[in-house]
Short mmCIF file of C-alpha atoms (C1' of nucleotides) in Angstrom, two decimals:
data_model
loop_
_atom_site.label_atom_id
_atom_site.label_comp_id
_atom_site.label_asym_id
_atom_site.label_seq_id
_atom_site.Cartn_x
_atom_site.Cartn_y
_atom_site.Cartn_z
CA UNK A 15 4.78 -32.29 -37.67
CA UNK A 16 6.24 -28.83 -38.02
CA UNK A 17 9.14 -28.06 -35.69
CA UNK A 18 8.38 -24.41 -35.12
CA UNK A 19 9.15 -23.32 -31.56
CA UNK A 20 6.87 -20.71 -30.13
CA UNK A 21 8.76 -17.70 -28.74
CA UNK A 22 8.00 -16.77 -25.17
CA UNK A 23 9.18 -13.85 -23.03
CA UNK A 24 11.18 -14.49 -19.84
CA UNK A 25 11.84 -11.49 -17.62
CA UNK A 26 13.99 -11.18 -14.59
CA UNK A 27 13.69 -8.68 -11.79
CA UNK A 28 16.07 -8.21 -8.92
CA UNK A 29 13.95 -7.78 -5.80
CA UNK A 30 14.91 -6.07 -2.54
CA UNK A 31 17.58 -8.17 -0.80
CA UNK A 32 15.17 -9.31 1.93
CA UNK A 33 12.46 -10.43 -0.49
CA UNK A 34 11.32 -14.02 -0.23
CA UNK A 35 8.77 -15.15 -2.77
CA UNK A 36 7.10 -17.92 -0.77
CA UNK A 37 6.85 -15.84 2.40
CA UNK A 38 5.81 -12.57 0.66
CA UNK A 39 3.25 -14.07 -1.63
CA UNK A 40 1.65 -16.35 0.95
CA UNK A 41 1.09 -13.44 3.35
CA UNK A 42 -2.44 -12.35 2.55
CA UNK A 43 -5.59 -14.28 1.48
CA UNK A 44 -5.72 -12.89 -2.02
CA UNK A 45 -2.96 -15.26 -3.07
CA UNK A 46 -5.55 -18.11 -3.21
CA UNK A 47 -8.08 -16.05 -5.19
CA UNK A 48 -8.26 -16.47 -8.96
CA UNK A 49 -6.51 -15.64 -11.15
CA UNK A 50 -3.72 -16.29 -8.67
CA UNK A 51 -2.55 -19.89 -8.13
CA UNK A 52 0.26 -20.81 -5.77
CA UNK A 53 1.81 -24.18 -6.74
CA UNK A 54 2.73 -25.76 -3.45
CA UNK A 55 4.90 -28.52 -4.89
CA UNK A 56 6.91 -26.16 -7.10
CA UNK A 57 6.69 -23.05 -4.87
CA UNK A 58 5.73 -20.95 -7.92
CA UNK A 59 2.99 -18.37 -8.43
CA UNK A 60 0.92 -18.55 -11.59
CA UNK A 61 -1.54 -15.90 -12.83
CA UNK A 62 -2.65 -14.24 -16.00
CA UNK A 63 -1.69 -10.62 -16.63
CA UNK A 64 -3.95 -8.36 -18.63
CA UNK A 65 -2.58 -6.37 -21.62
CA UNK A 66 -4.28 -4.10 -24.15
CA UNK A 67 -4.04 -6.60 -26.98
CA UNK A 68 -4.44 -9.90 -25.21
CA UNK A 69 -3.64 -11.49 -21.86
CA UNK A 70 -0.78 -13.73 -21.02
CA UNK A 71 -0.36 -16.44 -18.44
CA UNK A 72 2.84 -16.16 -16.33
CA UNK A 73 4.68 -18.36 -13.90
CA UNK A 74 6.80 -16.63 -11.30
CA UNK A 75 9.55 -18.19 -9.33
CA UNK A 76 12.67 -17.09 -7.45
CA UNK A 77 15.87 -18.56 -8.97
CA UNK A 78 19.12 -19.45 -7.30
CA UNK A 79 20.56 -15.93 -7.44
CA UNK A 80 17.37 -14.73 -5.62
CA UNK A 81 16.22 -12.91 -8.71
CA UNK A 82 12.57 -13.25 -9.73
CA UNK A 83 11.83 -15.02 -12.98
CA UNK A 84 8.64 -14.28 -14.91
CA UNK A 85 7.92 -16.86 -17.66
CA UNK A 86 5.13 -15.68 -19.97
CA UNK A 87 3.26 -18.02 -22.35
CA UNK A 88 3.80 -15.82 -25.33
CA UNK A 89 6.17 -13.15 -26.60
CA UNK A 90 5.58 -9.69 -25.12
CA UNK A 91 6.49 -6.52 -26.92
CA UNK A 92 8.52 -3.84 -25.16
CA UNK A 93 5.45 -1.88 -24.00
CA UNK A 94 3.92 -5.04 -22.54
CA UNK A 95 7.11 -5.97 -20.83
CA UNK A 96 7.31 -2.60 -19.15
CA UNK A 97 3.69 -2.83 -18.15
CA UNK A 98 4.24 -6.40 -16.81
CA UNK A 99 7.12 -5.21 -14.61
CA UNK A 100 4.94 -2.42 -13.16
CA UNK A 101 2.10 -4.80 -12.43
CA UNK A 102 4.36 -7.37 -10.87
CA UNK A 103 6.10 -4.84 -8.76
CA UNK A 104 2.79 -3.66 -7.31
CA UNK A 105 1.61 -7.18 -6.67
CA UNK A 106 4.76 -8.26 -4.91
CA UNK A 107 5.58 -4.89 -3.21
CA UNK A 108 8.95 -4.70 -4.85
CA UNK A 109 9.03 -1.02 -4.28
CA UNK A 110 8.99 -1.57 -0.54
CA UNK A 111 12.56 -1.32 0.52
CA UNK A 112 14.46 -3.44 3.05
CA UNK A 113 14.76 -0.14 4.98
CA UNK A 114 10.99 0.22 5.25
CA UNK A 115 10.64 -3.35 6.44
CA UNK A 116 13.37 -2.72 9.02
CA UNK A 117 11.42 0.34 10.26
CA UNK A 118 8.41 -1.87 10.81
CA UNK A 119 10.45 -4.45 12.68
CA UNK A 120 11.83 -1.67 14.89
CA UNK A 121 8.31 -0.91 15.97
CA UNK A 122 7.23 -4.52 16.18
CA UNK A 123 10.26 -6.79 16.60
CA UNK A 124 8.11 -9.98 16.73
CA UNK A 125 8.42 -10.30 13.00
CA UNK A 126 12.11 -9.54 12.61
CA UNK A 127 13.26 -13.17 12.62
CA UNK A 128 10.77 -14.32 9.95
CA UNK A 129 11.26 -11.12 7.95
CA UNK A 130 7.49 -10.69 7.52
CA UNK A 131 6.49 -7.14 6.39
CA UNK A 132 5.15 -7.22 2.85
CA UNK A 133 1.44 -8.11 2.21
CA UNK A 134 0.61 -9.61 -1.14
CA UNK A 135 -1.87 -7.67 -3.26
CA UNK A 136 -3.12 -7.47 -6.83
CA UNK A 137 -1.38 -6.07 -9.92
CA UNK A 138 -3.95 -3.29 -10.04
CA UNK A 139 -5.84 -1.23 -7.54
CA UNK A 140 -9.08 -2.04 -9.34
CA UNK A 141 -8.64 -5.77 -8.76
CA UNK A 142 -7.87 -5.13 -5.10
CA UNK A 143 -11.05 -3.01 -4.68
CA UNK A 144 -13.27 -5.66 -6.37
CA UNK A 145 -11.63 -8.41 -4.36
CA UNK A 146 -12.38 -6.44 -1.20
CA UNK A 147 -16.04 -5.92 -2.21
CA UNK A 148 -16.33 -9.67 -2.83
CA UNK A 149 -15.08 -10.31 0.68
CA UNK A 150 -17.69 -8.23 2.36
CA UNK A 151 -20.68 -9.87 4.03
CA UNK A 152 -19.79 -13.39 2.88
CA UNK A 153 -17.87 -16.32 4.18
CA UNK A 154 -14.52 -17.10 2.60
CA UNK A 155 -15.72 -19.88 0.26
CA UNK A 156 -18.17 -17.47 -1.35
CA UNK A 157 -15.42 -14.92 -1.98
CA UNK A 158 -13.34 -17.69 -3.59
CA UNK A 159 -16.28 -18.63 -5.83
CA UNK A 160 -17.11 -15.06 -6.76
CA UNK A 161 -13.58 -14.41 -7.93
CA UNK A 162 -13.40 -17.68 -9.87
CA UNK A 163 -16.64 -16.86 -11.66
CA UNK A 164 -15.67 -13.20 -12.32
CA UNK A 165 -12.58 -14.52 -14.05
CA UNK A 166 -14.31 -17.35 -15.93
CA UNK A 167 -17.33 -15.32 -17.01
CA UNK A 168 -15.88 -11.85 -17.53
CA UNK A 169 -12.10 -12.36 -17.80
CA UNK A 170 -10.25 -13.08 -21.05
CA UNK A 171 -8.90 -16.48 -21.89
CA UNK A 172 -5.27 -17.09 -22.79
CA UNK A 173 -4.13 -19.57 -25.44
CA UNK A 174 -3.34 -22.06 -22.60
CA UNK A 175 -6.91 -21.77 -21.30
CA UNK A 176 -6.25 -19.67 -18.16
CA UNK A 177 -8.41 -16.66 -17.33
CA UNK A 178 -7.50 -13.07 -16.49
CA UNK A 179 -9.21 -10.91 -13.85
CA UNK A 180 -11.73 -8.76 -15.74
CA UNK A 181 -10.59 -5.14 -16.40
CA UNK A 182 -12.54 -2.12 -15.14
CA UNK A 183 -13.43 -1.40 -18.79
CA UNK A 184 -14.92 -4.86 -19.20
CA UNK A 185 -16.87 -4.84 -15.88
CA UNK A 186 -18.15 -1.30 -16.56
CA UNK A 187 -20.06 -2.64 -19.52
CA UNK A 188 -21.11 -5.99 -18.10
CA UNK A 189 -24.78 -6.38 -17.42
CA UNK A 190 -25.75 -6.53 -13.71
CA UNK A 191 -27.86 -9.59 -14.52
CA UNK A 192 -24.75 -11.42 -15.70
CA UNK A 193 -22.88 -10.53 -12.55
CA UNK A 194 -25.74 -11.69 -10.37
CA UNK A 195 -26.89 -14.72 -12.39
CA UNK A 196 -23.57 -16.17 -13.56
CA UNK A 197 -20.92 -14.72 -11.21
CA UNK A 198 -23.21 -15.09 -8.18
CA UNK A 199 -22.13 -11.77 -6.64
CA UNK A 200 -25.70 -11.09 -5.37
CA UNK A 201 -26.57 -7.51 -4.48
CA UNK A 202 -22.94 -6.50 -5.17
CA UNK A 203 -23.82 -6.54 -8.91
CA UNK A 204 -24.69 -2.81 -9.33
CA UNK A 205 -21.93 -1.75 -6.91
CA UNK A 206 -19.28 -3.62 -8.99
CA UNK A 207 -20.47 -2.03 -12.19
CA UNK A 208 -20.63 1.41 -10.59
CA UNK A 209 -17.12 1.02 -9.18
CA UNK A 210 -15.79 -0.09 -12.58
CA UNK A 211 -17.33 2.99 -14.23
CA UNK A 212 -15.70 5.19 -11.61
CA UNK A 213 -12.30 3.65 -12.42
CA UNK A 214 -12.85 3.95 -16.18
CA UNK A 215 -13.79 7.61 -15.84
CA UNK A 216 -10.68 8.23 -13.77
CA UNK A 217 -12.45 9.15 -10.60
CA UNK A 218 -10.39 6.82 -8.61
CA UNK A 219 -6.82 8.23 -8.83
CA UNK A 220 -4.21 5.84 -7.48
CA UNK A 221 -1.49 8.42 -7.80
CA UNK A 222 -3.47 10.69 -5.41
CA UNK A 223 -4.39 7.85 -3.12
CA UNK A 224 -0.68 6.93 -2.72
CA UNK A 225 0.65 10.45 -2.61
CA UNK A 226 2.54 10.81 0.72
CA UNK A 227 1.39 14.46 0.98
CA UNK A 228 -2.22 13.30 1.14
CA UNK A 229 -3.17 12.27 4.65
CA UNK A 230 -4.56 8.78 5.63
CA UNK A 231 -7.73 10.56 6.84
CA UNK A 232 -8.30 12.19 3.52
CA UNK A 233 -7.81 8.88 1.62
CA UNK A 234 -10.16 6.95 3.98
CA UNK A 235 -12.79 9.70 3.74
CA UNK A 236 -12.69 9.37 -0.03
CA UNK A 237 -12.74 5.57 -0.09
CA UNK A 238 -15.85 5.21 1.97
CA UNK A 239 -17.69 7.43 -0.54
CA UNK A 240 -17.27 4.66 -3.12
CA UNK A 241 -20.16 2.23 -3.67
CA UNK A 242 -19.96 -0.90 -1.59
CA UNK A 243 -17.10 0.55 0.49
CA UNK A 244 -17.78 1.02 4.18
CA UNK A 245 -15.41 1.29 7.16
CA UNK A 246 -14.10 -2.28 6.93
CA UNK A 247 -13.55 -2.26 3.13
CA UNK A 248 -12.02 1.23 3.34
CA UNK A 249 -9.57 0.21 5.98
CA UNK A 250 -8.60 -2.91 3.95
CA UNK A 251 -8.11 -0.84 0.75
CA UNK A 252 -5.89 1.47 2.80
CA UNK A 253 -3.49 -1.33 3.56
CA UNK A 254 -3.62 -2.49 -0.04
CA UNK A 255 -2.51 1.07 -0.92
CA UNK A 256 0.41 0.66 1.45
CA UNK A 257 -1.18 2.76 4.23
CA UNK A 258 -1.11 0.68 7.40
CA UNK A 259 -2.13 3.19 10.03
CA UNK A 260 -5.73 1.89 10.20
CA UNK A 261 -7.33 -1.42 11.21
CA UNK A 262 -9.95 -3.06 8.98
CA UNK A 263 -12.27 -4.36 11.65
CA UNK A 264 -14.60 -7.21 10.76
CA UNK A 265 -16.01 -10.19 12.63
CA UNK A 266 -12.61 -11.87 12.30
CA UNK A 267 -10.95 -9.02 14.16
CA UNK A 268 -13.53 -9.17 16.93
CA UNK A 269 -12.94 -12.89 17.20
CA UNK A 270 -9.17 -12.28 17.46
CA UNK A 271 -9.74 -9.67 20.14
CA UNK A 272 -11.71 -12.23 22.20
CA UNK A 273 -9.76 -15.36 21.64
CA UNK A 274 -6.13 -14.23 21.30
CA UNK A 275 -6.22 -10.88 23.23
CA UNK A 276 -8.64 -11.88 25.93
CA UNK A 277 -11.02 -9.00 25.31
CA UNK A 278 -14.67 -9.13 26.33
CA UNK A 279 -17.86 -7.07 26.15
CA UNK A 280 -19.99 -5.96 23.25
CA UNK A 281 -18.60 -5.68 19.74
CA UNK A 282 -18.51 -1.90 20.18
CA UNK A 283 -16.51 -2.21 23.35
CA UNK A 284 -14.13 -4.74 21.76
CA UNK A 285 -13.66 -2.51 18.73
CA UNK A 286 -12.69 0.35 21.03
CA UNK A 287 -10.29 -1.92 22.91
CA UNK A 288 -8.73 -3.13 19.62
CA UNK A 289 -8.03 0.46 18.49
CA UNK A 290 -6.39 1.14 21.90
CA UNK A 291 -4.43 -2.15 21.73
CA UNK A 292 -2.82 -1.51 18.37
CA UNK A 293 -2.32 2.22 18.86
CA UNK A 294 1.37 1.77 19.97
CA UNK A 295 2.18 0.37 16.47
CA UNK A 296 1.28 3.68 14.92
CA UNK A 297 1.84 3.75 11.16
CA UNK A 298 2.27 0.00 11.17
CA UNK A 299 -0.94 -1.00 12.99
CA UNK A 300 -2.46 -3.12 10.30
CA UNK A 301 0.71 -5.04 9.70
CA UNK A 302 1.12 -5.92 13.35
CA UNK A 303 -2.54 -6.96 13.59
CA UNK A 304 -2.46 -8.89 10.35
CA UNK A 305 0.66 -10.96 11.15
CA UNK A 306 -0.86 -11.90 14.49
CA UNK A 307 -3.96 -13.22 12.71
CA UNK A 308 -1.82 -14.91 10.06
CA UNK A 309 0.30 -16.58 12.74
CA UNK A 310 -2.83 -17.91 14.28
CA UNK A 311 -3.94 -19.35 11.00
CA UNK A 312 -0.48 -20.97 10.48
CA UNK A 313 -0.54 -22.45 13.99
CA UNK A 314 -3.68 -24.29 12.96
CA UNK A 315 -3.01 -25.15 9.34
CA UNK A 316 0.79 -25.09 8.99
CA UNK A 317 2.97 -22.70 7.00
CA UNK A 318 0.92 -20.75 4.44
CA UNK A 319 3.36 -21.55 1.60
CA UNK A 320 2.24 -25.15 1.99
CA UNK A 321 -1.53 -24.45 1.92
CA UNK A 322 -3.25 -26.27 -0.90
CA UNK A 323 -5.66 -23.91 -2.65
CA UNK A 324 -8.64 -26.26 -2.65
CA UNK A 325 -8.36 -26.86 1.08
CA UNK A 326 -7.86 -23.19 1.93
CA UNK A 327 -10.81 -22.25 -0.37
CA UNK A 328 -13.08 -24.23 1.87
CA UNK A 329 -11.75 -23.33 5.27
CA UNK A 330 -9.93 -20.13 5.81
CA UNK A 331 -11.24 -18.10 8.73
CA UNK A 332 -10.13 -18.75 12.25
CA UNK A 333 -13.63 -20.09 12.93
CA UNK A 334 -13.04 -22.83 10.41
CA UNK A 335 -9.37 -23.57 10.82
"C1'" DG B 12 -25.34 10.12 16.08
"C1'" DG B 13 -27.16 5.65 16.80
"C1'" DT B 14 -29.78 1.60 15.27
"C1'" DA B 15 -33.00 -1.69 12.93
"C1'" DG B 16 -33.83 -4.14 8.90
"C1'" DA B 17 -33.02 -5.35 4.06
"C1'" DC B 18 -29.76 -6.88 0.93
"C1'" DC B 19 -27.84 -12.11 -1.23
"C1'" DT B 20 -25.30 -16.52 -1.30
"C1'" DG B 21 -23.99 -20.89 0.25
"C1'" DG B 22 -23.26 -24.18 3.89
"C1'" DA B 23 -25.20 -26.75 7.85
"C1'" DC B 24 -28.80 -29.04 9.70
"C1'" DG B 25 -33.25 -31.38 10.47
"C1'" DC B 26 -36.92 -33.81 8.45
"C1'" DG C 9 -34.63 -33.23 -1.85
"C1'" DC C 10 -36.70 -29.56 0.52
"C1'" DG C 11 -37.16 -25.91 3.98
"C1'" DT C 12 -35.06 -23.28 7.55
"C1'" DC C 13 -31.43 -21.02 9.88
"C1'" DC C 14 -27.15 -18.60 10.01
"C1'" DA C 15 -22.84 -15.81 8.81
"C1'" DG C 16 -21.03 -11.89 6.73
"C1'" DG C 17 -20.48 -5.68 5.70
"C1'" DT C 18 -22.96 -1.91 3.64
"C1'" DC C 19 -26.72 1.04 2.96
"C1'" DT C 20 -30.98 3.42 3.95
"C1'" DA C 21 -34.65 4.97 6.69
"C1'" DC C 22 -36.00 6.34 10.92
"C1'" DC C 23 -35.77 7.97 15.73
#
DNA sequence: GGTAGACCTGGACGC
DNA sequence: GCGTCCAGGTCTACC
């Protein structure tokens, strides 16, 4: 047997001093969607990162000096390392400073003790948009399945057998029949291909969407012109862009309004009441709303960093928990 | 501007 | 095992 040892890249990133991997990863449902996998027993996040040449599986943990460690399954060149750091930073919100979180806690002190403030997202805006589309008009288990199949059917496989999330380039040239028949995305097939094409052509400009000089209204107005993106999806993508001034109202929000906030009336009346209720949180509305919902889930199912993926994949909404 | 109905999948349920 | 019903957000046609 040859004794050659395969070289692998290990990167370290020093996060903001208030960053907590378990808390800040297990803060939004996407952490249980493939290609993400939260290992409950080891408190580590695994996922495959896409690179131009080939993908690489990565295990992320927070070591004793609080630094984040990224262990890749192969050696990355300098360009890939730089790209990996950018993707990881977006996913974990490492650019969100302690000061920004403190500003949120000043407006809503309920989350100061736990330190909650960052919401987990994807390494790319494209993955966030597709994940949002797969969460529309379906129950959570279907969203889980669609993302698993998108990775297994359209993603690239690493040497260790893990799958990446398909790139925009890949989905732009995937046949709608494949998406419908094998990924089971239903009528979202054409919309996903169209979205992918818009990203490939550069019509969705993340720099513009995150530019502070561009208003939230302008960004929202643009987002709802995209195929498959309506008011709910638009609001959700806003928060995934780091813009928290809007709510993303779906049936879950209405349910929260009724059960936790004691609202009653038609859905339209409750929607109006919800907007009024969260208005005092201003620029932080979505965060305040979301952590209320998340707290409700945790009161039923225990701390999110202890949620087993298979269990959460089957029961995730308040109706099921 | 408001609303009804179609679009799909998968789970629950009854037989 | 099969058929039926239901949940879920977006889009289009129509009033």
